[in-house]
PDB file of C-alpha atoms and ligand atoms in Angstrom:
ATOM      1  CA  MET A1197      61.508   7.659  21.263  1.00 48.00           C
ATOM      2  CA  THR A1198      60.036   8.465  24.831  1.00 50.00           C
ATOM      3  CA  ASP A1199      62.407   8.236  27.599  1.00 52.00           C
ATOM      4  CA  ARG A1200      61.125   5.815  30.309  1.00 55.00           C
ATOM      5  CA  THR A1201      63.681   6.077  33.025  1.00 56.00           C
ATOM      6  CA  HIS A1202      62.493   9.645  34.169  1.00 58.00           C
ATOM      7  CA  PRO A1203      58.854  10.056  35.558  1.00 63.00           C
ATOM      8  CA  PRO A1204      56.609  12.026  33.850  1.00 63.00           C
ATOM      9  CA  ASP A1205      56.584  15.624  34.219  1.00 73.00           C
ATOM     10  CA  ALA A1206      53.930  16.256  37.027  1.00 71.00           C
ATOM     11  CA  ASP A1207      52.579  19.387  35.285  1.00 75.00           C
ATOM     12  CA  LEU A1208      52.175  17.753  31.893  1.00 67.00           C
ATOM     13  CA  VAL A1209      50.496  14.667  33.417  1.00 65.00           C
ATOM     14  CA  SER A1210      48.338  17.019  35.393  1.00 71.00           C
ATOM     15  CA  GLU A1211      47.479  18.950  32.228  1.00 74.00           C
ATOM     16  CA  ARG A1212      46.828  16.145  30.241  1.00 68.00           C
ATOM     17  CA  VAL A1213      44.331  14.281  32.911  1.00 61.00           C
ATOM     18  CA  GLY A1214      42.407  18.035  33.087  1.00 65.00           C
ATOM     19  CA  ARG A1215      41.989  18.111  29.107  1.00 66.00           C
ATOM     20  CA  LEU A1216      40.764  14.466  29.426  1.00 58.00           C
ATOM     21  CA  THR A1217      38.184  14.829  31.910  1.00 60.00           C
ATOM     22  CA  THR A1218      36.770  18.133  30.348  1.00 59.00           C
ATOM     23  CA  ASP A1219      36.651  16.160  26.714  1.00 59.00           C
ATOM     24  CA  ALA A1220      34.701  13.474  28.808  1.00 57.00           C
ATOM     25  CA  LEU A1221      32.149  15.941  30.092  1.00 56.00           C
ATOM     26  CA  VAL A1222      31.589  17.415  26.681  1.00 56.00           C
ATOM     27  CA  THR A1223      31.071  14.076  25.188  1.00 63.00           C
ATOM     28  CA  ARG A1224      28.934  13.036  27.612  1.00 62.00           C
ATOM     29  CA  ARG A1225      27.015  16.422  27.615  1.00 66.00           C
ATOM     30  CA  GLY A1226      26.779  16.093  23.991  1.00 62.00           C
ATOM     31  CA  TYR A1227      25.554  12.515  24.040  1.00 50.00           C
ATOM     32  CA  LEU A1228      23.159  13.454  26.465  1.00 60.00           C
ATOM     33  CA  LYS A1229      21.796  16.115  24.231  1.00 70.00           C
ATOM     34  CA  ILE A1230      21.769  13.819  20.941  1.00 56.00           C
ATOM     35  CA  LEU A1231      19.528  11.726  23.091  1.00 54.00           C
ATOM     36  CA  GLY A1232      17.303  14.130  24.283  1.00 62.00           C
ATOM     37  CA  VAL A1233      16.638  15.262  20.697  1.00 58.00           C
ATOM     38  CA  LEU A1234      16.227  11.752  19.189  1.00 52.00           C
ATOM     39  CA  SER A1235      13.572  11.078  22.557  1.00 63.00           C
ATOM     40  CA  GLY A1236      11.831  14.190  21.791  1.00 58.00           C
ATOM     41  CA  GLY A1237      11.478  13.492  18.145  1.00 53.00           C
ATOM     42  CA  LEU A1238      10.402  10.093  18.733  1.00 52.00           C
ATOM     43  CA  ALA A1239       7.775  11.163  21.095  1.00 61.00           C
ATOM     44  CA  VAL A1240       6.389  13.956  18.565  1.00 53.00           C
ATOM     45  CA  GLY A1241       6.509  11.145  15.984  1.00 50.00           C
ATOM     46  CA  ASN A1242       4.497   8.640  18.295  1.00 53.00           C
ATOM     47  CA  VAL A1243       1.937  11.279  18.952  1.00 51.00           C
ATOM     48  CA  ALA A1244       1.616  12.181  15.471  1.00 50.00           C
ATOM     49  CA  VAL A1245       1.231   8.721  14.185  1.00 48.00           C
ATOM     50  CA  ALA A1246      -1.549   7.592  16.957  1.00 50.00           C
ATOM     51  CA  LEU A1247      -3.452  10.801  16.017  1.00 49.00           C
ATOM     52  CA  GLY A1248      -3.304   9.812  12.327  1.00 49.00           C
ATOM     53  CA  ALA A1249      -4.526   6.547  12.897  1.00 48.00           C
ATOM     54  CA  PHE A1250      -7.184   7.334  15.294  1.00 46.00           C
ATOM     55  CA  GLU A1251      -8.486   9.876  12.676  1.00 48.00           C
ATOM     56  CA  ARG A1252      -8.166   7.316   9.833  1.00 48.00           C
ATOM     57  CA  ARG A1253     -10.201   4.787  11.984  1.00 50.00           C
ATOM     58  CA  THR A1254     -12.823   7.324  12.905  1.00 50.00           C
ATOM     59  CA  GLU A1255     -12.900   8.949   9.623  1.00 50.00           C
ATOM     60  CA  GLY A1256     -16.329   8.073   7.865  1.00 51.00           C
ATOM     61  CA  ALA A1257     -16.957   4.967  10.308  1.00 57.00           C
ATOM     62  CA  ASP A1258     -20.497   5.923  10.777  1.00 72.00           C
ATOM     63  CA  GLN A1259     -21.112   6.936   7.276  1.00 86.00           C
ATOM     64  CA  GLU A1260     -23.250   4.798   5.106  1.00 92.00           C
ATOM     65  CA  GLN A1261     -22.271   2.969   2.124  1.00 94.00           C
ATOM     66  CA  LEU A1262     -23.905   0.637  -0.321  1.00 95.00           C
ATOM     67  CA  ILE A1263     -22.409  -2.921  -0.596  1.00 95.00           C
ATOM     68  CA  THR A1264     -24.725  -4.507  -2.835  1.00 95.00           C
ATOM     69  CA  THR A1265     -27.990  -4.183  -4.476  1.00 95.00           C
ATOM     70  CA  ASP A1266     -28.046  -7.740  -5.628  1.00 93.00           C
ATOM     71  CA  LEU A1267     -27.860 -10.157  -2.629  1.00 93.00           C
ATOM     72  CA  ALA A1268     -28.885 -13.045  -4.850  1.00 93.00           C
ATOM     73  CA  ALA A1269     -25.701 -12.723  -6.285  1.00 95.00           C
ATOM     74  CA  ILE A1270     -24.167 -13.814  -3.254  1.00 96.00           C
ATOM     75  CA  PRO A1271     -24.654 -17.660  -2.769  1.00 97.00           C
ATOM     76  CA  VAL A1272     -24.511 -19.061   0.864  1.00 97.00           C
ATOM     77  CA  GLY A1273     -20.919 -19.577   1.970  1.00 97.00           C
ATOM     78  CA  GLY A1274     -20.040 -16.727  -0.674  1.00 97.00           C
ATOM     79  CA  GLU A1275     -18.126 -13.712  -0.072  1.00 98.00           C
ATOM     80  CA  LEU A1276     -18.179  -9.814  -1.366  1.00 98.00           C
ATOM     81  CA  ARG A1277     -15.270  -7.702  -0.961  1.00 98.00           C
ATOM     82  CA  PHE A1278     -15.428  -4.084  -0.764  1.00 97.00           C
ATOM     83  CA  SER A1279     -13.562  -1.186   1.145  1.00 96.00           C
ATOM     84  CA  TYR A1280     -15.207   0.597   4.422  1.00 94.00           C
ATOM     85  CA  PRO A1281     -15.019   3.059   5.671  1.00 92.00           C
ATOM     86  CA  THR A1282     -12.328   4.445   3.066  1.00 92.00           C
ATOM     87  CA  ASP A1283     -11.055   3.043  -0.176  1.00 93.00           C
ATOM     88  CA  ASN A1284      -7.987   2.111   1.613  1.00 94.00           C
ATOM     89  CA  ASP A1285      -9.869  -0.092   4.055  1.00 94.00           C
ATOM     90  CA  PRO A1286     -10.361  -3.573   2.519  1.00 97.00           C
ATOM     91  CA  ALA A1287     -13.562  -5.384   3.960  1.00 97.00           C
ATOM     92  CA  VAL A1288     -15.597  -8.467   3.261  1.00 98.00           C
ATOM     93  CA  LEU A1289     -19.046  -9.278   3.513  1.00 97.00           C
ATOM     94  CA  LEU A1290     -19.658 -13.044   4.118  1.00 98.00           C
ATOM     95  CA  ARG A1291     -23.269 -14.829   3.280  1.00 97.00           C
ATOM     96  CA  LEU A1292     -23.175 -17.256   6.193  1.00 97.00           C
ATOM     97  CA  GLU A1293     -26.865 -18.578   5.901  1.00 96.00           C
ATOM     98  CA  ASP A1294     -29.665 -17.785   3.829  1.00 94.00           C
ATOM     99  CA  ASP A1295     -30.302 -14.577   5.984  1.00 93.00           C
ATOM    100  CA  LEU A1296     -27.219 -14.243   7.738  1.00 95.00           C
ATOM    101  CA  PHE A1297     -24.713 -11.867   6.877  1.00 96.00           C
ATOM    102  CA  VAL A1298     -21.828 -10.532   8.542  1.00 95.00           C
ATOM    103  CA  ALA A1299     -18.802  -8.216   7.414  1.00 96.00           C
ATOM    104  CA  TYR A1300     -15.656  -7.508   8.818  1.00 97.00           C
ATOM    105  CA  SER A1301     -12.316  -5.448   8.297  1.00 96.00           C
ATOM    106  CA  ALA A1302     -10.228  -7.706   5.888  1.00 97.00           C
ATOM    107  CA  VAL A1303      -7.251  -6.156   7.870  1.00 97.00           C
ATOM    108  CA  CYS A1304      -5.425  -8.930   9.927  1.00 98.00           C
ATOM    109  CA  THR A1305      -4.860  -7.779  13.551  1.00 96.00           C
ATOM    110  CA  HIS A1306      -1.843  -9.016  13.879  1.00 98.00           C
ATOM    111  CA  LEU A1307       0.411  -7.322  11.705  1.00 98.00           C
ATOM    112  CA  ALA A1308      -2.308  -6.017   8.669  1.00 97.00           C
ATOM    113  CA  CYS A1309      -2.189  -8.528   6.106  1.00 98.00           C
ATOM    114  CA  GLU A1310      -5.368  -9.059   4.171  1.00 98.00           C
ATOM    115  CA  VAL A1311      -7.432 -11.984   5.328  1.00 98.00           C
ATOM    116  CA  LEU A1312      -8.742 -14.218   3.070  1.00 98.00           C
ATOM    117  CA  TRP A1313     -12.415 -16.470   2.980  1.00 98.00           C
ATOM    118  CA  VAL A1314     -12.021 -20.142   3.164  1.00 98.00           C
ATOM    119  CA  ALA A1315     -15.408 -21.115   2.388  1.00 97.00           C
ATOM    120  CA  ASP A1316     -15.031 -24.746   2.472  1.00 96.00           C
ATOM    121  CA  ASP A1317     -13.456 -24.370   5.690  1.00 97.00           C
ATOM    122  CA  ARG A1318     -15.615 -21.470   7.083  1.00 97.00           C
ATOM    123  CA  ASP A1319     -12.504 -19.936   7.878  1.00 98.00           C
ATOM    124  CA  LEU A1320     -11.234 -16.201   7.886  1.00 98.00           C
ATOM    125  CA  PHE A1321      -7.704 -17.072   7.312  1.00 98.00           C
ATOM    126  CA  CYS A1322      -4.558 -14.982   7.195  1.00 98.00           C
ATOM    127  CA  PRO A1323      -1.761 -16.158   5.010  1.00 98.00           C
ATOM    128  CA  CYS A1324       1.154 -14.189   6.186  1.00 98.00           C
ATOM    129  CA  HIS A1325       1.433 -16.186   9.561  1.00 98.00           C
ATOM    130  CA  ASP A1326      -1.238 -18.374   9.536  1.00 98.00           C
ATOM    131  CA  GLY A1327      -3.663 -16.607  11.369  1.00 98.00           C
ATOM    132  CA  HIS A1328      -7.427 -17.832  11.715  1.00 98.00           C
ATOM    133  CA  PHE A1329     -10.828 -16.008  12.586  1.00 98.00           C
ATOM    134  CA  ASP A1330     -13.945 -17.111  13.552  1.00 98.00           C
ATOM    135  CA  PRO A1331     -16.570 -15.846  10.758  1.00 98.00           C
ATOM    136  CA  ILE A1332     -19.330 -15.530  13.209  1.00 96.00           C
ATOM    137  CA  ASP A1333     -17.608 -13.062  15.385  1.00 94.00           C
ATOM    138  CA  GLY A1334     -14.574 -12.107  13.930  1.00 96.00           C
ATOM    139  CA  SER A1335     -12.503 -13.557  16.774  1.00 96.00           C
ATOM    140  CA  PRO A1336      -9.143 -14.894  16.457  1.00 97.00           C
ATOM    141  CA  THR A1337      -9.223 -18.660  16.546  1.00 98.00           C
ATOM    142  CA  ALA A1338      -5.626 -19.666  15.778  1.00 98.00           C
ATOM    143  CA  GLY A1339      -2.151 -18.253  14.975  1.00 98.00           C
ATOM    144  CA  PRO A1340      -0.529 -14.915  16.340  1.00 98.00           C
ATOM    145  CA  PRO A1341      -3.930 -12.507  16.107  1.00 98.00           C
ATOM    146  CA  GLN A1342      -5.031 -11.811  19.492  1.00 97.00           C
ATOM    147  CA  ARG A1343      -7.655  -9.362  18.820  1.00 96.00           C
ATOM    148  CA  PRO A1344     -11.013  -9.759  16.476  1.00 96.00           C
ATOM    149  CA  LEU A1345     -11.350  -8.530  13.104  1.00 96.00           C
ATOM    150  CA  PRO A1346     -13.222  -5.146  13.578  1.00 95.00           C
ATOM    151  CA  GLU A1347     -17.213  -5.970  12.658  1.00 96.00           C
ATOM    152  CA  ILE A1348     -18.735  -3.520  10.041  1.00 96.00           C
ATOM    153  CA  VAL A1349     -22.524  -2.656  10.959  1.00 93.00           C
ATOM    154  CA  LEU A1350     -24.737  -3.605   7.889  1.00 94.00           C
ATOM    155  CA  GLU A1351     -28.242  -3.021   7.629  1.00 93.00           C
ATOM    156  CA  ARG A1352     -30.373  -4.982   5.064  1.00 93.00           C
ATOM    157  CA  ARG A1353     -33.118  -3.326   2.795  1.00 92.00           C
ATOM    158  CA  GLY A1354     -34.714  -6.246   0.931  1.00 91.00           C
ATOM    159  CA  GLU A1355     -32.047  -6.892  -1.778  1.00 91.00           C
ATOM    160  CA  THR A1356     -29.584  -4.565  -0.645  1.00 95.00           C
ATOM    161  CA  ILE A1357     -27.192  -4.131   2.039  1.00 96.00           C
ATOM    162  CA  VAL A1358     -25.596  -1.173   3.315  1.00 96.00           C
ATOM    163  CA  ALA A1359     -22.715  -0.752   5.712  1.00 95.00           C
ATOM    164  CA  ILE A1360     -23.633   1.892   8.472  1.00 94.00           C
ATOM    165  CA  GLY A1361     -20.846   1.513  11.228  1.00 89.00           C
ATOM    166  CA  GLU A1362     -20.560  -1.739  13.336  1.00 67.00           C
ATOM    167  CA  GLY A1363     -22.301  -5.012  14.308  1.00 55.00           C
ATOM    168  CA  ARG A1364     -24.646  -7.662  12.649  1.00 47.00           C
ATOM    169  CA  VAL A1365     -27.081  -7.189   9.801  1.00 44.00           C
ATOM    170  CA  ARG A1366     -30.325  -5.453  10.854  1.00 42.00           C
ATOM    171  CA  GLU A1367     -33.450  -5.688   9.292  1.00 47.00           C
ATOM    172  CA  GLY A1368     -34.468  -2.351   7.763  1.00 47.00           C
ATOM    173  CA  GLU A1369     -37.240  -0.955   6.024  1.00 43.00           C
ATOM    174  CA  ASP A1370     -37.515  -2.120   2.529  1.00 45.00           C
TER     175      ASP A1370
HETATM  176  S1  FES B2410      -0.469 -10.516   9.815  1.00 81.51           S
HETATM  177 FE1  FES B2410      -2.047 -11.695  10.000  1.00 81.51          FE
HETATM  178  S2  FES B2410      -1.330 -13.637  11.042  1.00 81.51           S
HETATM  179 FE2  FES B2410       0.198 -11.917  11.070  1.00 81.51          FE
END
């Protein structure tokens, strides 16, 4: 049991305080080192992800891709699902009027769920958080999405439609 009647030895107290101070410095230094390593790792990771996303977004963005050779198979108000610019990029072609075709990335600009075409409501709908987009220009009309769906450039060649980049249907040579 500790004898509490005598004041502690001053040298002992001084030595213990010194050790505690040294330990605290080491701990603080170690903590800062860990923070530095984590911050550096996060920064490198963010740059890598950004570069990867940019590469994916631009990869094949201007490439020509046949969407359909049979426009008659798509009724007014109908849709055709496809992928563009890569097989991992879902997209949707809509026939809004007899001669009006539009196409968008089908990836919701909120948290990347796939949007659905609700023909009766003429609405591009994201079921994840009740997001809605205007089929005319892909702009968000309700729910959490703030950015429009990326539009895909289409070129019509008779009964054929080809994706060529971004925008609306342009009449091409037959
Ligand atoms: S992911 Fe589409 S509304 Fe949230």
